[in-house]
Coordinates of C-alpha atoms and ligand atoms in Angstrom, one line a residue:
M287 CA 0.0 0.0 0.0
S288 CA 1.2 3.5 -0.8
V289 CA 2.2 5.4 2.3
M290 CA 0.4 8.3 0.7
E291 CA -2.9 6.5 1.1
D292 CA -2.6 6.8 4.9
P293 CA -6.0 8.2 6.0
T294 CA -4.3 10.4 8.6
A295 CA -2.2 12.0 6.0
E296 CA -4.4 15.1 5.8
Q297 CA -3.6 16.1 9.4
T298 CA 0.1 15.4 9.1
P299 CA 2.8 17.2 7.2
A300 CA 3.5 15.7 3.7
R301 CA 7.1 14.9 4.7
V302 CA 8.8 14.4 8.0
R303 CA 12.5 14.4 9.0
L304 CA 14.0 11.3 10.6
R305 CA 17.4 11.8 12.4
F306 CA 19.2 8.6 13.3
R307 CA 21.7 8.2 16.2
P308 CA 24.4 7.4 16.8
E309 CA 25.5 7.6 13.1
G310 CA 23.7 10.9 12.6
G311 CA 22.1 10.1 9.3
E312 CA 19.1 12.2 8.4
V313 CA 16.4 11.6 5.8
R314 CA 13.1 13.3 4.8
V315 CA 10.4 10.8 4.1
P316 CA 6.6 11.0 3.4
A317 CA 4.6 11.1 6.6
G318 CA 3.3 7.7 7.3
T319 CA 6.5 5.9 6.5
T320 CA 7.8 3.5 9.1
V321 CA 11.1 4.2 10.9
F322 CA 12.3 0.9 9.5
D323 CA 11.7 2.1 5.9
G324 CA 13.1 5.5 6.6
A325 CA 16.3 3.9 7.9
S326 CA 16.4 1.5 5.0
W327 CA 16.0 4.3 2.4
N328 CA 18.9 6.1 4.1
G329 CA 21.1 3.0 4.0
I330 CA 20.9 2.5 7.7
A331 CA 20.4 -1.2 8.6
I332 CA 18.1 -2.1 11.5
D333 CA 18.2 -5.6 12.9
S334 CA 15.5 -7.9 11.4
T335 CA 15.1 -11.5 10.5
C336 CA 11.4 -11.3 9.6
G337 CA 12.0 -8.6 7.0
G338 CA 9.8 -6.1 8.7
H339 CA 6.7 -8.3 9.2
G340 CA 6.5 -7.7 12.9
T341 CA 7.3 -11.2 14.0
C342 CA 11.0 -11.3 14.9
K343 CA 10.9 -8.4 17.4
K344 CA 14.5 -7.6 16.6
C345 CA 14.0 -4.2 15.1
R346 CA 14.2 -2.5 18.5
V347 CA 14.9 1.3 18.3
Q348 CA 14.5 4.1 20.9
I349 CA 12.6 7.2 20.0
L350 CA 14.7 10.0 21.5
D351 CA 12.7 12.9 20.3
G352 CA 9.1 13.0 18.9
T353 CA 6.1 10.8 19.6
V354 CA 5.2 7.3 18.3
P355 CA 2.1 5.7 19.9
V356 CA 2.6 2.3 21.5
G357 CA 1.4 -0.4 19.1
R358 CA -0.1 -3.8 19.9
L359 CA 3.1 -5.6 19.1
D360 CA 5.2 -3.1 21.1
S361 CA 3.4 -4.0 24.3
R362 CA 4.4 -7.6 23.8
A363 CA 8.0 -6.8 22.9
F364 CA 8.9 -4.3 25.6
T365 CA 8.4 -3.8 29.4
P366 CA 6.4 -0.9 30.6
D367 CA 9.6 0.9 31.6
E368 CA 11.1 0.4 28.1
L369 CA 7.9 1.7 26.5
R370 CA 8.1 4.8 28.7
D371 CA 11.7 5.3 27.6
G372 CA 10.6 5.3 24.0
W373 CA 11.5 1.8 22.8
R374 CA 9.4 0.7 19.8
L375 CA 9.6 -1.9 17.0
A376 CA 10.9 0.1 14.0
C377 CA 8.8 -1.8 11.5
R378 CA 5.6 -0.8 13.3
A379 CA 6.7 2.7 14.3
I380 CA 4.9 5.1 11.9
A381 CA 6.5 8.5 11.6
N382 CA 3.9 11.2 11.4
E383 CA 6.2 13.9 12.8
D384 CA 9.9 14.7 12.9
L385 CA 11.7 12.0 15.0
E386 CA 15.1 11.4 16.4
V387 CA 15.8 7.7 16.7
D388 CA 18.6 5.7 18.3
V389 CA 19.4 2.6 16.4
P390 CA 21.3 -0.1 18.5
P391 CA 24.1 -1.9 16.9
M392 CA 23.2 -4.9 14.7
Q393 CA 23.0 -8.3 16.3
T394 CA 22.2 -10.1 13.1
R395 CA 23.3 -9.2 9.5
P396 CA 20.4 -8.5 7.1
K397 CA 20.8 -9.6 3.6
A398 CA 21.1 -6.4 1.6
A399 CA 22.2 -5.4 -1.9
L400 CA 23.7 -2.4 -3.5
V401 CA 21.5 -1.5 -6.4
G402 CA 21.0 1.5 -8.7
V403 CA 23.3 4.4 -8.2
G404 CA 24.9 3.5 -4.9
R405 CA 21.5 2.5 -3.4
H406 CA 21.6 0.1 -0.4
V407 CA 18.5 -2.0 -0.5
I408 CA 17.7 -4.2 2.4
L409 CA 16.3 -7.5 1.2
R410 CA 12.7 -7.6 1.9
P411 CA 10.9 -9.1 -1.2
A412 CA 7.2 -9.3 -1.5
V413 CA 7.6 -13.0 -2.2
I414 CA 8.0 -15.0 1.0
K415 CA 7.7 -18.6 1.8
R416 CA 6.7 -20.4 5.0
Y417 CA 7.5 -24.1 5.6
L418 CA 4.6 -25.8 7.5
E419 CA 4.3 -29.2 9.2
L420 CA 0.6 -29.6 9.6
T421 CA -1.5 -32.1 11.6
E422 CA -3.6 -34.5 9.6
P423 CA -7.4 -33.9 10.0
T424 CA -9.4 -36.4 12.1
M425 CA -13.1 -36.8 12.9
E426 CA -12.5 -34.6 15.9
D427 CA -10.6 -32.0 13.9
Q428 CA -12.5 -31.3 10.7
A429 CA -10.9 -27.9 9.9
S430 CA -10.7 -27.3 6.2
D431 CA -7.5 -27.8 4.2
L432 CA -7.3 -24.1 3.8
E433 CA -7.9 -23.3 7.5
R434 CA -5.1 -25.8 8.3
V435 CA -2.7 -24.0 6.1
L436 CA -3.6 -20.5 7.2
A437 CA -3.7 -21.2 10.9
P438 CA 0.1 -21.0 11.5
I439 CA 0.4 -17.9 9.2
D440 CA -1.5 -15.7 11.6
D441 CA 0.7 -12.7 11.1
F442 CA -0.9 -12.1 7.7
E443 CA -4.4 -11.5 6.6
L444 CA -4.1 -13.5 3.4
K445 CA -6.3 -13.5 0.3
V446 CA -6.3 -16.8 -1.4
D447 CA -6.4 -17.4 -5.2
L448 CA -9.0 -20.0 -6.3
G449 CA -6.3 -21.8 -8.3
V450 CA -4.6 -22.7 -5.0
L451 CA -7.6 -24.6 -3.8
R452 CA -7.8 -26.7 -7.0
T453 CA -4.6 -28.5 -6.1
L454 CA -4.4 -28.0 -2.3
G455 CA -6.1 -31.2 -1.2
G456 CA -3.9 -33.4 -3.3
T457 CA -0.7 -31.6 -2.4
L458 CA -1.3 -31.8 1.3
R459 CA -2.0 -35.5 1.3
A460 CA 0.7 -36.4 -1.2
A461 CA 3.3 -34.4 0.8
D462 CA 2.3 -36.0 4.1
W463 CA 1.2 -32.5 5.4
K464 CA 4.7 -31.1 5.0
V465 CA 4.3 -28.2 2.7
T466 CA 5.6 -24.7 1.8
A467 CA 3.2 -21.7 1.5
V468 CA 4.1 -19.2 -1.2
I469 CA 2.9 -15.7 -0.3
V470 CA 3.3 -12.6 -2.5
D471 CA 2.3 -9.4 -0.6
D472 CA -1.0 -10.3 0.9
R473 CA -1.9 -13.3 -1.4
L474 CA -1.4 -17.0 -0.9
I475 CA -0.5 -18.0 -4.5
D476 CA 0.5 -21.6 -4.0
V477 CA 1.2 -24.4 -1.5
E478 CA 4.1 -26.6 -2.6
P479 CA 5.0 -30.1 -1.4
G480 CA 8.0 -30.3 1.0
D481 CA 10.4 -27.5 2.1
T482 CA 11.1 -25.2 -0.9
T483 CA 11.9 -22.1 1.2
D484 CA 15.3 -21.7 -0.3
R485 CA 14.0 -21.3 -3.8
R486 CA 12.4 -17.9 -4.4
F487 CA 12.9 -16.0 -7.7
A488 CA 11.6 -13.0 -9.5
I489 CA 12.3 -11.4 -12.9
A490 CA 12.8 -7.6 -13.3
F491 CA 12.1 -6.3 -16.8
D492 CA 13.2 -3.0 -18.4
L493 CA 10.7 -2.7 -21.3
G494 CA 12.3 -0.3 -23.6
T495 CA 11.1 1.0 -27.0
T496 CA 14.3 -0.4 -28.6
T497 CA 15.7 -2.9 -26.2
V498 CA 14.1 -5.1 -23.5
V499 CA 16.2 -6.5 -20.6
A500 CA 15.3 -9.2 -18.2
T501 CA 17.2 -10.0 -14.9
L502 CA 16.4 -13.1 -12.9
L503 CA 16.9 -12.5 -9.2
D504 CA 17.4 -14.9 -6.4
L505 CA 15.3 -13.4 -3.7
A506 CA 17.0 -15.4 -0.9
T507 CA 20.4 -13.8 -1.7
A508 CA 19.6 -10.7 -3.8
Q509 CA 21.9 -12.0 -6.5
P510 CA 21.1 -11.6 -10.2
L511 CA 21.4 -15.1 -11.6
A512 CA 21.0 -14.3 -15.3
V513 CA 20.5 -11.2 -17.5
R514 CA 19.4 -11.3 -21.1
S515 CA 18.4 -8.6 -23.5
M516 CA 16.9 -8.5 -27.0
L517 CA 15.4 -6.0 -29.4
N518 CA 11.8 -5.2 -28.8
K519 CA 9.9 -7.3 -31.4
Q520 CA 7.6 -4.3 -32.1
Q521 CA 10.5 -2.8 -34.1
P522 CA 8.9 -3.4 -37.5
Y523 CA 6.2 -1.0 -36.4
G524 CA 8.7 1.9 -36.1
A525 CA 11.7 2.9 -34.1
D526 CA 10.0 5.3 -31.7
V527 CA 6.8 5.4 -29.6
I528 CA 5.0 7.9 -32.0
S529 CA 5.3 5.5 -35.0
R530 CA 3.9 2.6 -32.9
V531 CA 1.0 4.7 -31.6
S532 CA 0.4 5.9 -35.2
A533 CA 0.2 2.3 -36.4
T534 CA -2.6 1.6 -33.9
M535 CA -4.5 4.7 -35.2
M536 CA -4.2 3.6 -38.8
D537 CA -5.0 0.0 -38.4
P538 CA -7.5 -1.4 -35.8
T539 CA -5.7 -4.7 -35.7
A540 CA -2.3 -3.3 -35.0
L541 CA -2.9 -2.9 -31.2
G542 CA -3.5 -6.6 -30.9
R543 CA -0.4 -7.4 -32.9
L544 CA 1.8 -5.0 -31.0
T545 CA 0.6 -6.4 -27.7
G546 CA 1.4 -9.9 -29.0
L547 CA 4.9 -8.9 -30.0
A548 CA 5.6 -7.3 -26.6
H549 CA 4.4 -10.6 -25.0
E550 CA 6.6 -12.7 -27.2
T551 CA 9.6 -10.5 -26.4
L552 CA 9.0 -10.6 -22.6
N553 CA 8.3 -14.3 -22.5
E554 CA 11.2 -15.3 -24.7
L555 CA 13.5 -13.4 -22.3
A556 CA 11.9 -15.0 -19.3
Q557 CA 12.4 -18.5 -20.6
E558 CA 16.0 -17.6 -21.5
V559 CA 17.0 -16.3 -18.1
C560 CA 15.3 -19.3 -16.4
E561 CA 17.1 -21.7 -18.7
A562 CA 20.5 -20.0 -18.1
A563 CA 20.1 -20.2 -14.3
E564 CA 18.5 -23.6 -14.2
V565 CA 15.4 -22.3 -12.5
A566 CA 12.0 -23.7 -13.4
P567 CA 9.7 -20.9 -14.6
G568 CA 7.2 -22.1 -12.0
E569 CA 9.6 -21.0 -9.3
V570 CA 9.5 -17.4 -10.4
Y571 CA 6.7 -16.0 -8.3
E572 CA 6.7 -12.4 -9.4
M573 CA 7.8 -10.0 -12.2
T574 CA 8.4 -6.3 -12.0
L575 CA 8.4 -4.0 -15.0
A576 CA 9.6 -0.5 -15.7
G577 CA 8.7 0.9 -19.1
N578 CA 7.6 4.1 -20.7
Q579 CA 3.9 4.7 -20.7
T580 CA 3.4 3.8 -24.4
M581 CA 5.3 0.5 -24.1
T582 CA 3.4 -0.4 -20.9
Q583 CA 0.0 0.4 -22.3
L584 CA 0.7 -1.5 -25.6
A585 CA 2.0 -4.5 -23.7
L586 CA -1.3 -4.6 -21.6
G587 CA -3.4 -4.1 -24.7
I588 CA -4.5 -0.6 -23.7
D589 CA -5.3 1.9 -26.5
P590 CA -2.3 4.3 -26.6
E591 CA -4.0 7.0 -28.8
P592 CA -4.8 9.5 -25.9
L593 CA -1.1 9.5 -25.1
S594 CA -0.1 11.0 -28.4
I595 CA -2.7 13.7 -28.8
A596 CA -3.0 16.9 -26.7
P597 CA -3.7 17.0 -23.8
F598 CA -1.7 13.7 -23.6
I599 CA -3.6 11.6 -21.1
V600 CA -2.5 8.3 -19.6
A601 CA -5.0 5.5 -19.1
A602 CA -4.0 5.3 -15.4
R603 CA -1.0 6.7 -13.5
T604 CA -1.0 3.5 -11.3
M605 CA -2.1 0.3 -13.0
P606 CA -4.8 -1.9 -11.4
P607 CA -3.4 -5.2 -10.1
V608 CA -2.0 -7.2 -13.1
T609 CA -0.3 -10.6 -13.4
A610 CA 2.6 -11.9 -15.3
A611 CA 0.1 -13.7 -17.5
D612 CA -1.4 -10.3 -18.5
F613 CA 2.1 -9.6 -20.0
G614 CA 2.1 -13.1 -21.7
V615 CA 5.0 -14.1 -19.4
Q616 CA 4.8 -17.8 -18.5
I617 CA 6.3 -18.1 -15.1
H618 CA 4.2 -19.2 -12.0
P619 CA 0.6 -19.1 -13.3
R620 CA -0.5 -16.8 -10.4
A621 CA 2.6 -14.6 -10.3
P622 CA 1.7 -10.9 -10.0
A623 CA 3.3 -8.2 -12.0
E624 CA 4.5 -5.0 -10.3
V625 CA 4.3 -2.2 -12.8
F626 CA 5.9 1.2 -12.1
P627 CA 3.5 4.1 -11.9
A628 CA 3.8 7.0 -14.4
L629 CA 4.0 10.7 -13.7
G630 CA 2.5 11.5 -17.1
A631 CA 2.3 10.5 -20.7
Y632 CA 5.9 11.3 -21.4
V633 CA 7.4 10.8 -17.9
G634 CA 6.5 7.2 -17.5
G635 CA 7.3 4.3 -15.2
D636 CA 10.8 4.0 -16.6
I637 CA 11.6 7.4 -15.2
V638 CA 9.9 6.8 -11.9
A639 CA 12.2 3.7 -11.7
G640 CA 15.2 5.9 -12.6
I641 CA 14.4 8.4 -10.0
L642 CA 14.1 5.6 -7.4
A643 CA 17.4 4.0 -8.5
T644 CA 19.3 7.3 -8.4
G645 CA 17.7 8.3 -5.0
L646 CA 17.1 11.7 -6.5
T647 CA 14.2 12.5 -4.1
R648 CA 16.3 11.4 -1.1
D649 CA 19.7 13.0 -1.6
K650 CA 20.6 16.4 -0.1
R651 CA 22.6 17.4 -3.2
I652 CA 20.9 19.0 -6.1
R653 CA 21.2 16.6 -9.0
L654 CA 20.1 16.6 -12.6
F655 CA 18.9 13.4 -14.1
I656 CA 18.6 13.2 -17.9
D657 CA 17.5 10.1 -19.8
V658 CA 18.6 11.0 -23.3
G659 CA 16.5 9.7 -26.1
T660 CA 13.9 10.6 -28.7
N661 CA 11.8 11.8 -25.8
S662 CA 14.2 12.9 -23.2
E663 CA 13.1 12.9 -19.6
I664 CA 14.6 15.3 -17.2
A665 CA 14.3 15.5 -13.4
L666 CA 16.1 18.1 -11.2
G667 CA 16.2 18.5 -7.5
S668 CA 17.1 17.1 -4.1
A669 CA 15.3 15.7 -1.0
E670 CA 13.8 19.2 -0.6
R671 CA 12.0 19.3 -3.9
V672 CA 12.1 17.6 -7.3
V673 CA 10.7 18.9 -10.6
A674 CA 10.6 16.9 -13.8
T675 CA 9.7 17.3 -17.5
A676 CA 9.9 15.7 -20.9
A677 CA 11.7 17.3 -23.8
P678 CA 10.9 16.2 -27.3
A679 CA 14.5 15.8 -28.7
G680 CA 13.6 14.2 -32.0
P681 CA 15.4 11.1 -33.4
A682 CA 19.0 12.6 -33.5
F683 CA 20.2 10.6 -30.5
E684 CA 18.8 7.4 -31.8
A685 CA 20.7 8.2 -35.0
A686 CA 17.5 7.5 -37.0
S687 CA 17.5 10.9 -38.8
I688 CA 21.3 11.1 -39.1
R689 CA 22.4 10.3 -42.7
C690 CA 25.1 7.8 -41.6
G691 CA 23.4 7.1 -38.2
M692 CA 23.1 3.5 -36.9
R693 CA 22.4 1.7 -33.7
A694 CA 25.3 1.1 -31.3
A695 CA 26.3 -2.2 -32.9
D696 CA 29.4 -3.5 -34.6
G697 CA 30.8 -1.1 -37.1
A698 CA 29.4 2.0 -35.4
I699 CA 31.8 4.9 -34.7
E700 CA 31.2 5.5 -31.0
S701 CA 33.9 8.0 -30.2
I702 CA 35.9 10.6 -32.1
T703 CA 38.8 12.8 -31.2
I704 CA 40.9 15.2 -33.2
A705 CA 44.5 15.3 -32.1
D706 CA 47.6 16.7 -34.0
G707 CA 45.4 17.4 -37.0
A708 CA 44.2 13.8 -37.3
L709 CA 41.0 12.1 -36.7
K710 CA 41.0 9.2 -34.2
L711 CA 37.9 6.9 -34.3
E712 CA 36.8 4.2 -31.9
V713 CA 34.6 1.7 -33.6
I714 CA 32.4 -0.9 -31.8
G715 CA 33.7 -4.4 -32.7
D716 CA 37.0 -3.0 -33.8
C717 CA 36.0 -3.3 -37.5
E718 CA 35.7 -1.0 -40.5
P719 CA 33.3 1.8 -39.7
V720 CA 29.9 1.6 -41.5
G721 CA 28.1 4.4 -39.6
M722 CA 28.0 6.3 -36.4
C723 CA 25.9 5.9 -33.3
G724 CA 24.5 8.7 -31.1
S725 CA 27.6 9.1 -29.0
G726 CA 29.8 9.2 -32.1
L727 CA 27.6 12.0 -33.5
V728 CA 27.9 14.0 -30.3
D729 CA 31.7 13.5 -30.3
A730 CA 32.0 14.4 -34.0
V731 CA 30.1 17.7 -33.6
S732 CA 31.8 18.5 -30.3
E733 CA 35.3 18.0 -31.7
L734 CA 34.6 19.9 -34.8
V735 CA 33.2 22.8 -32.7
R736 CA 36.3 22.6 -30.4
V737 CA 38.8 22.9 -33.3
G738 CA 36.6 25.5 -35.0
I739 CA 35.6 23.7 -38.2
I740 CA 32.0 24.1 -37.0
D741 CA 31.3 27.6 -35.7
R742 CA 29.1 28.4 -32.7
S743 CA 26.0 28.9 -34.8
G744 CA 26.5 25.3 -36.1
R745 CA 27.8 26.0 -39.6
F746 CA 30.8 24.5 -41.3
I747 CA 33.3 27.3 -41.8
P748 CA 34.3 28.2 -45.4
D749 CA 36.6 25.8 -47.2
A750 CA 39.3 28.4 -47.5
D751 CA 39.4 28.9 -43.7
V752 CA 39.7 25.1 -43.1
A753 CA 42.5 24.9 -45.7
E754 CA 44.3 27.6 -43.8
Q755 CA 43.7 26.6 -40.2
H756 CA 43.5 22.8 -40.5
P757 CA 45.3 21.8 -43.8
S758 CA 45.4 18.1 -42.8
L759 CA 41.6 18.0 -42.4
A760 CA 40.7 20.1 -45.4
R761 CA 40.2 17.2 -47.8
N762 CA 37.5 15.8 -45.4
L763 CA 35.2 18.8 -45.9
V764 CA 33.6 18.1 -49.3
K765 CA 30.3 18.3 -51.1
I766 CA 28.0 15.5 -51.9
G767 CA 25.6 17.0 -54.4
E768 CA 24.8 20.4 -53.1
E769 CA 25.4 19.5 -49.4
R770 CA 28.6 20.1 -47.5
V771 CA 29.7 17.1 -45.4
F772 CA 32.7 16.2 -43.3
V773 CA 34.0 12.7 -44.0
L774 CA 34.9 10.8 -40.9
H775 CA 35.9 7.6 -42.7
W776 CA 36.7 7.1 -46.4
R777 CA 35.9 4.0 -48.3
G778 CA 37.5 4.6 -51.7
D779 CA 37.5 8.1 -53.2
D780 CA 33.8 8.6 -53.3
P781 CA 32.8 10.4 -50.1
A782 CA 29.2 9.1 -50.4
Q783 CA 30.6 5.6 -49.8
G784 CA 32.2 6.6 -46.6
V785 CA 30.9 7.6 -43.2
F786 CA 30.2 11.4 -43.0
L787 CA 28.5 14.1 -41.1
T788 CA 26.2 16.5 -42.9
Q789 CA 25.3 20.1 -42.2
R790 CA 21.7 18.8 -41.6
D791 CA 23.0 16.2 -39.1
V792 CA 24.6 19.1 -37.1
R793 CA 21.2 21.0 -37.2
E794 CA 19.3 17.9 -36.0
L795 CA 21.7 17.6 -33.0
Q796 CA 21.4 21.3 -32.3
F797 CA 17.6 21.0 -32.1
A798 CA 17.9 18.0 -29.9
K799 CA 20.4 19.4 -27.4
A800 CA 18.6 22.8 -27.3
S801 CA 15.4 21.0 -26.5
I802 CA 17.0 19.2 -23.6
A803 CA 18.9 22.3 -22.4
T804 CA 15.7 24.3 -22.5
G805 CA 14.2 21.6 -20.3
W806 CA 16.8 21.8 -17.6
T807 CA 17.1 25.6 -17.9
I808 CA 13.3 25.9 -17.2
L809 CA 13.5 23.4 -14.3
C810 CA 16.4 25.4 -12.8
G811 CA 14.1 28.5 -13.0
E812 CA 11.3 26.5 -11.3
L813 CA 13.7 25.7 -8.4
G814 CA 15.2 29.1 -8.4
I815 CA 18.7 27.9 -8.8
D816 CA 21.6 28.5 -11.2
P817 CA 22.9 25.6 -13.3
S818 CA 26.2 26.0 -11.4
D819 CA 24.4 25.0 -8.2
I820 CA 24.0 21.4 -9.6
S821 CA 26.2 19.0 -7.8
Q822 CA 25.9 16.1 -10.2
V823 CA 24.5 15.3 -13.6
L824 CA 23.3 11.7 -14.1
L825 CA 23.2 10.7 -17.7
A826 CA 21.0 7.6 -18.0
G827 CA 19.7 5.2 -20.5
S828 CA 21.3 3.1 -23.2
F829 CA 22.4 6.3 -25.0
G830 CA 23.1 8.8 -22.2
S831 CA 25.3 6.4 -20.3
Y832 CA 27.7 6.2 -23.2
L833 CA 28.1 9.9 -23.9
T834 CA 31.5 11.4 -23.4
A835 CA 31.1 13.9 -20.5
S836 CA 33.4 16.5 -22.1
S837 CA 31.4 16.4 -25.4
A838 CA 28.1 16.7 -23.6
V839 CA 29.3 19.8 -21.9
R840 CA 30.9 21.3 -25.0
I841 CA 27.8 21.0 -27.1
G842 CA 25.7 22.4 -24.2
L843 CA 23.6 19.2 -23.7
V844 CA 24.4 19.5 -20.0
P845 CA 25.3 22.5 -17.8
K846 CA 28.9 23.7 -17.9
L847 CA 30.3 21.8 -14.9
A848 CA 33.5 19.9 -14.2
T849 CA 33.4 16.6 -16.1
T850 CA 33.9 14.7 -12.8
R851 CA 30.4 15.9 -11.8
I852 CA 28.9 14.3 -14.9
V853 CA 28.4 10.6 -14.4
A854 CA 26.9 7.7 -16.4
A855 CA 24.0 6.3 -14.4
G856 CA 23.5 3.2 -16.6
N857 CA 20.3 1.4 -17.1
V858 CA 18.5 3.0 -14.1
A859 CA 15.1 1.8 -15.2
G860 CA 16.2 -1.8 -15.0
E861 CA 17.9 -1.1 -11.6
G862 CA 14.6 0.4 -10.3
A863 CA 12.8 -2.8 -11.4
K864 CA 15.3 -4.9 -9.5
M865 CA 14.9 -2.7 -6.4
V866 CA 11.2 -3.2 -6.1
A867 CA 11.6 -7.0 -6.7
L868 CA 14.1 -7.1 -3.8
S869 CA 12.3 -4.9 -1.4
H870 CA 8.6 -4.3 -1.3
R871 CA 9.4 -1.2 0.8
E872 CA 10.8 0.3 -2.3
R873 CA 7.4 0.0 -3.9
S874 CA 6.0 2.5 -1.4
A875 CA 9.0 4.7 -2.3
A876 CA 8.1 4.4 -6.0
D877 CA 4.5 5.3 -5.2
A878 CA 5.6 8.2 -3.1
I879 CA 7.6 9.6 -6.1
L880 CA 4.2 10.3 -7.8
E881 CA 3.5 12.7 -5.0
E882 CA 7.0 14.0 -4.4
V883 CA 7.9 15.0 -8.0
E884 CA 6.2 17.9 -9.6
Y885 CA 5.7 17.6 -13.4
V886 CA 6.3 20.7 -15.5
E887 CA 4.7 20.7 -18.9
L888 CA 7.0 22.5 -21.4
S889 CA 4.7 22.7 -24.4
G890 CA 2.3 25.3 -23.0
R891 CA 5.0 27.6 -21.7
A892 CA 5.6 31.1 -23.0
D893 CA 9.3 31.0 -22.1
F894 CA 10.0 27.8 -24.0
N895 CA 10.6 29.3 -27.4
D896 CA 12.9 32.1 -26.2
A897 CA 15.0 29.8 -24.2
F898 CA 15.1 27.2 -27.0
I899 CA 16.4 29.8 -29.5
D900 CA 19.0 31.1 -27.1
L901 CA 20.3 27.6 -26.5
L902 CA 20.5 26.5 -30.2
A903 CA 24.1 27.9 -30.5
F904 CA 27.0 25.9 -29.1
P905 CA 28.4 27.4 -25.9
G906 CA 31.5 29.6 -26.3
Ligands
FES1229 FE1 10.9 -8.1 12.6 FE2 10.2 -5.6 13.1 S1 11.6 -6.3 11.7 S2 9.6 -7.3 14.1

């Protein structure tokens, strides 16, 4: 349940401050969060062997300042004197006001994992198992099979799926009443013969428009057992979300086919990771999924048309309960699917997952998060306040509209430097170049701006000036037809056969980077800060993570900061999906992001055009 659904929330502040002693960590959390969660979000481990379910009574903390009412379980765990001194069970202590909390040293070591950008996640999956040795029914004891299973699990109020009952009687009797209950959140999804408590798995999916990634996680150890990726099988319907939505608008049968292709992609990956790790698909009890809103709606068979037409409306910011089967993923037949909520049509679940994985809403530093792509998502802020927007950057970064553009695959120029009058190329696969990917494009333009072959307005300088200033590079600036191009790699004497950068390519990149820069400039204005106040820039996604920091600064894609402050954040959407599989506490955190992050719509803003035009030029 989202902490924001707390019925008392109206009377309490939206966020409260938790100060931890003796280590002195401090975190701001939504009111209604437990002390246990607040500590976990801050990377402070509190003793626990039940994972916060209120049964181990190990999560003892002392409230030094502030009030937490005594709960039912507290009175069982502490003496009246201890209760008077402020001792409480952290997993039951709800913070509705600022608190100072003393955390005693650990007696046991919780299993935890470092996930995302330095995020410490205490292992507390929604999937749990209980081994039960039950007594056989007799004429004197005619409790039902289900009552017999539920009786020892009295710390949960479980809902039971009908499918469990279909096999329950047979399983109990064949297993001699020694069985394992499989629980996900508040549902009993299966009863298995024997003791299977050490086998619990989940799959975290990053459902991208281009690439889909699946990670199989061992929920007992937090270890990823297998990772596989493949191109989204929806590719034939277009490279970006707009073309896929358009396909559904032009052909009424396309939605069904796109849904089917998403299912094929997800299921093929699920089977691959299971096979690689020698895990039976039936032992995977949950899937989590982070995707942009269009991909999520298409995969669930929801008409995406309202996403693409003003005023850009999502079907639901938080999806109703869905199962792995709804995504066509053949794992445990009753496995639920945890889908990230969306802030808006163009700031979807993948970005909420990214914000979670980077801890943007928890960190004291002001950080800028950019997921660079056709639609670039931007979030800026700190634990105080976070604002987010989406900037339509066009297809330049995907290299789709670039004459010699290609995906980051073998033969793609991925990095370019100019030193001592010569071009130095780095090519994926160390083979002959056949094109350039997005990071190669950014490097090419950045280097040509740096040496002055492209001026600040984005134009190639006159041939005569190149001949005078850069004689060794003059032969690379040629014309193909009427268009001036800079050849990066020759194949024979005909420039058209080689890999080259056109004047139009430079323009495409200028529009894309100006759009993103306008996004973060407007967000800086919203927060009332100067770009130089930003402590760290996180470049995320399959493209952003590969950008050269110095090139990103030079073309003005990111603020002018020391390159050490610009870091590749990696596949943060996938990391977020892993986090919510490993810790159901992180789900509340993901839900809270919907309330914590303010969405800023760029399209209606009067200052957008002026800022955009100002930012088209390359910085001096
Ligand atoms: Fe076990 Fe609180 S964590 S009782």
